[in-house]
CSV table of C-alpha atoms and ligand atoms in Angstrom, one decimal:
chain,number,residue,atom,x,y,z
A,655,MET,CA,63.0,103.7,210.5
A,656,THR,CA,64.8,100.6,209.5
A,657,ALA,CA,64.4,99.3,205.3
A,658,PRO,CA,65.1,95.7,204.0
A,659,LEU,CA,68.3,94.7,202.6
A,660,VAL,CA,66.8,94.3,199.4
A,661,VAL,CA,63.3,94.4,198.0
A,662,LEU,CA,62.5,91.2,195.2
A,663,VAL,CA,60.0,91.9,192.5
A,664,GLY,CA,58.7,90.8,189.6
A,665,PRO,CA,55.8,88.2,188.4
A,666,MET,CA,54.7,84.8,189.5
A,667,GLY,CA,57.5,82.3,188.1
A,668,ALA,CA,60.2,85.0,188.7
A,669,GLY,CA,61.4,82.7,191.4
A,670,LYS,CA,61.0,85.6,194.0
A,671,THR,CA,59.7,83.1,197.2
A,672,THR,CA,62.7,80.4,196.5
A,673,VAL,CA,65.0,82.9,195.1
A,674,GLY,CA,64.4,85.0,198.2
A,675,ARG,CA,65.0,82.4,201.0
A,676,LEU,CA,68.7,81.1,199.4
A,677,LEU,CA,69.8,84.8,199.2
A,678,ALA,CA,68.4,85.7,203.0
A,679,GLU,CA,69.9,82.2,204.4
A,680,ARG,CA,73.1,83.3,202.8
A,681,LEU,CA,73.4,86.7,204.2
A,682,GLY,CA,71.9,85.4,206.9
A,683,VAL,CA,69.1,87.4,207.5
A,684,GLY,CA,66.0,86.9,207.4
A,685,PHE,CA,63.2,86.1,205.0
A,686,ARG,CA,59.3,87.8,204.6
A,687,ASP,CA,56.7,87.3,201.6
A,688,THR,CA,54.3,89.6,201.3
A,689,ASP,CA,51.5,86.9,200.3
A,690,ASP,CA,52.7,85.0,203.7
A,691,ASP,CA,51.6,88.6,205.4
A,692,VAL,CA,48.7,89.2,203.8
A,693,GLU,CA,47.3,84.8,204.6
A,694,ALA,CA,48.3,85.2,208.5
A,695,ALA,CA,46.3,88.6,208.7
A,696,GLU,CA,43.6,87.4,207.4
A,697,GLY,CA,44.1,83.6,208.5
A,698,ARG,CA,43.1,82.1,205.2
A,699,THR,CA,45.3,82.0,201.9
A,700,VAL,CA,45.5,84.0,198.8
A,701,SER,CA,43.2,81.8,196.8
A,702,ASP,CA,40.6,81.6,199.4
A,703,ILE,CA,40.8,85.4,200.1
A,704,PHE,CA,39.8,85.7,196.2
A,705,VAL,CA,37.2,83.4,195.8
A,706,GLU,CA,35.1,84.7,199.0
A,707,SER,CA,36.7,88.6,199.8
A,708,GLY,CA,37.8,89.3,195.6
A,709,GLU,CA,40.7,91.1,193.9
A,710,GLU,CA,40.0,94.4,195.6
A,711,HIS,CA,39.8,93.2,198.9
A,712,PHE,CA,43.4,91.5,198.6
A,713,ARG,CA,44.8,94.0,196.9
A,714,ALA,CA,44.0,96.7,200.1
A,715,ALA,CA,45.2,93.8,202.0
A,716,GLU,CA,48.3,93.0,199.6
A,717,ARG,CA,49.4,96.8,200.2
A,718,ALA,CA,48.6,97.3,203.9
A,719,ALA,CA,51.4,94.2,204.2
A,720,VAL,CA,53.9,96.0,202.1
A,721,ALA,CA,54.0,99.0,203.6
A,722,ARG,CA,54.5,97.0,207.1
A,723,GLY,CA,57.1,95.3,205.4
A,724,LEU,CA,58.7,97.8,204.3
A,725,THR,CA,59.1,99.1,207.9
A,726,GLU,CA,59.6,96.5,209.5
A,727,HIS,CA,61.4,94.2,208.2
A,728,GLU,CA,65.4,94.7,207.8
A,729,GLY,CA,66.0,91.5,205.5
A,730,VAL,CA,65.1,89.9,202.3
A,731,LEU,CA,61.3,91.3,201.1
A,732,ALA,CA,59.6,89.6,198.4
A,733,LEU,CA,56.4,91.2,197.1
A,734,GLY,CA,53.7,89.1,195.2
A,735,GLY,CA,53.7,89.9,191.6
A,736,GLY,CA,50.8,92.1,191.5
A,737,ALA,CA,51.6,94.3,194.5
A,738,VAL,CA,54.3,96.9,192.4
A,739,MET,CA,50.9,98.3,190.4
A,740,ALA,CA,49.9,100.1,193.6
A,741,GLU,CA,50.6,103.7,193.3
A,742,GLU,CA,50.9,103.8,196.7
A,743,THR,CA,53.4,100.3,196.7
A,744,ARG,CA,55.3,102.2,194.2
A,745,ALA,CA,55.9,105.0,196.1
A,746,LEU,CA,57.1,103.3,199.0
A,747,LEU,CA,59.9,101.9,196.8
A,748,GLU,CA,61.6,104.9,196.2
A,749,GLY,CA,64.7,105.0,197.9
A,750,GLN,CA,65.1,101.1,198.2
A,751,ARG,CA,67.4,98.7,196.8
A,752,VAL,CA,65.0,96.9,194.1
A,753,VAL,CA,65.5,94.4,192.5
A,754,PHE,CA,63.5,92.6,190.0
A,755,LEU,CA,63.5,88.9,188.8
A,756,ARG,CA,63.1,88.7,185.2
A,757,VAL,CA,61.8,85.4,183.7
A,758,GLY,CA,60.2,85.2,180.0
A,759,LEU,CA,57.1,83.1,179.0
A,760,ALA,CA,58.1,79.7,178.5
A,761,ASP,CA,59.9,79.8,182.2
A,762,ALA,CA,57.9,81.2,183.5
A,763,ALA,CA,54.8,79.4,182.8
A,764,SER,CA,57.1,76.1,183.3
A,765,ARG,CA,57.9,77.1,186.6
A,766,VAL,CA,54.4,77.8,187.9
A,767,GLY,CA,52.5,74.6,186.5
A,768,LEU,CA,49.1,74.7,186.3
A,769,GLY,CA,48.9,77.6,188.6
A,770,ALA,CA,46.5,75.8,191.0
A,771,SER,CA,47.8,78.1,194.3
A,772,ARG,CA,47.7,81.4,191.6
A,773,PRO,CA,44.2,82.5,191.4
A,774,LEU,CA,45.0,84.9,188.6
A,775,LEU,CA,46.0,82.1,186.8
A,776,LEU,CA,43.1,79.9,186.7
A,777,GLY,CA,42.1,78.5,183.1
A,778,ASN,CA,44.8,79.6,180.8
A,779,VAL,CA,48.1,80.1,182.5
A,780,ARG,CA,50.3,81.0,179.7
A,781,GLY,CA,47.8,83.5,177.8
A,782,THR,CA,46.8,85.1,181.1
A,783,MET,CA,51.1,85.0,181.7
A,784,LYS,CA,51.8,86.4,179.0
A,785,THR,CA,48.9,89.8,179.3
A,786,LEU,CA,50.0,90.0,183.1
A,787,LEU,CA,54.0,89.9,181.9
A,788,ASP,CA,53.2,92.9,179.0
A,789,GLU,CA,51.8,95.0,181.0
A,790,ARG,CA,53.6,94.7,184.4
A,791,THR,CA,57.4,94.1,182.9
A,792,PRO,CA,57.6,98.5,182.1
A,793,VAL,CA,55.7,98.9,185.5
A,794,TYR,CA,58.5,96.5,186.9
A,795,GLU,CA,61.4,98.0,185.7
A,796,GLY,CA,60.4,101.7,187.0
A,797,VAL,CA,60.8,100.4,190.2
A,798,ALA,CA,64.0,98.8,189.8
A,799,THR,CA,67.0,100.0,191.1
A,800,ALA,CA,69.1,96.1,189.3
A,801,VAL,CA,67.9,93.7,187.0
A,802,VAL,CA,68.4,90.0,187.4
A,803,ASP,CA,67.7,87.4,184.1
A,804,THR,CA,66.3,84.8,185.3
A,805,ASP,CA,66.1,82.1,182.0
A,806,GLY,CA,67.7,79.5,182.5
A,807,LEU,CA,69.5,79.8,185.9
A,808,THR,CA,69.0,77.7,189.1
A,809,PRO,CA,67.4,79.4,191.9
A,810,SER,CA,71.2,79.2,193.8
A,811,ASP,CA,72.7,80.9,190.4
A,812,VAL,CA,70.2,83.7,191.0
A,813,ALA,CA,70.7,83.7,194.7
A,814,ASP,CA,73.9,84.5,193.7
A,815,ALA,CA,73.0,87.0,191.3
A,816,VAL,CA,71.7,88.9,193.5
A,817,LEU,CA,74.1,88.6,196.3
A,818,GLU,CA,76.3,90.5,194.0
A,819,MET,CA,74.2,93.3,194.6
A,820,VAL,CA,73.7,93.9,198.3
A,821,PRO,CA,76.3,94.8,200.5
A,822,HIS,CA,77.6,91.9,203.1
A,823,ASP,CA,80.6,90.9,204.3
B,1536,LIG,C1,50.1,87.7,192.1
B,1536,LIG,C2,51.0,87.3,192.5
B,1536,LIG,C3,50.8,86.2,193.4
B,1536,LIG,C4,49.5,86.4,195.2
B,1536,LIG,C5,48.3,87.0,194.5
B,1536,LIG,C6,48.5,87.9,193.1
B,1536,LIG,C7,49.8,88.6,190.6
B,1536,LIG,O1,52.7,86.4,194.2
B,1536,LIG,O2,49.8,87.5,195.3
B,1536,LIG,O3,48.2,85.5,193.6
B,1536,LIG,O4,48.8,89.5,190.7
B,1536,LIG,O5,51.0,88.6,190.1
B,1536,LIG,P1,53.8,85.8,193.5
B,1536,LIG,O6,54.1,86.1,192.8
B,1536,LIG,O7,54.4,85.5,195.4
B,1536,LIG,O8,53.2,84.4,193.2
């Protein structure tokens, strides 16, 4: 069975997608993102799935996308920010190289901007982000085998820091 070289976890605004792409490029491997996989499987955007079918439907599709990514993908795999809240997903992450991209409230809020493409943040980006960070940070820490503090760093700096944690030539 194959497994990703590294799995990136962390909240919205941690930079999982931007950093993941850079990292994959530097490692010469593929990049995969569970949000993209859910959108491809459903034929609609994450926002549309939330609005039309609700969060529970999205979470089920996300669990399936994570399970597929973990068994099919050998490169860098980024998980959507809420994926680790599923016990099934946490169990699948055991034994994997999982890097938590940590971000504080100020940087996370500034990176997501108005949060227009993130349905959970609509209405009150900063307040919701704070609640999610408080609730989820211990969960990210629990699944992670390494942590990178991203506050004040560029995506390129963060990619370099993760690169150090991954076997490469
Ligand atoms: C979510 C994070 C998003 C996306 C969805 C829900 C969350 O992914 O899966 O909007 O619950 O934190 P990113 O972390 O890639 O923005």
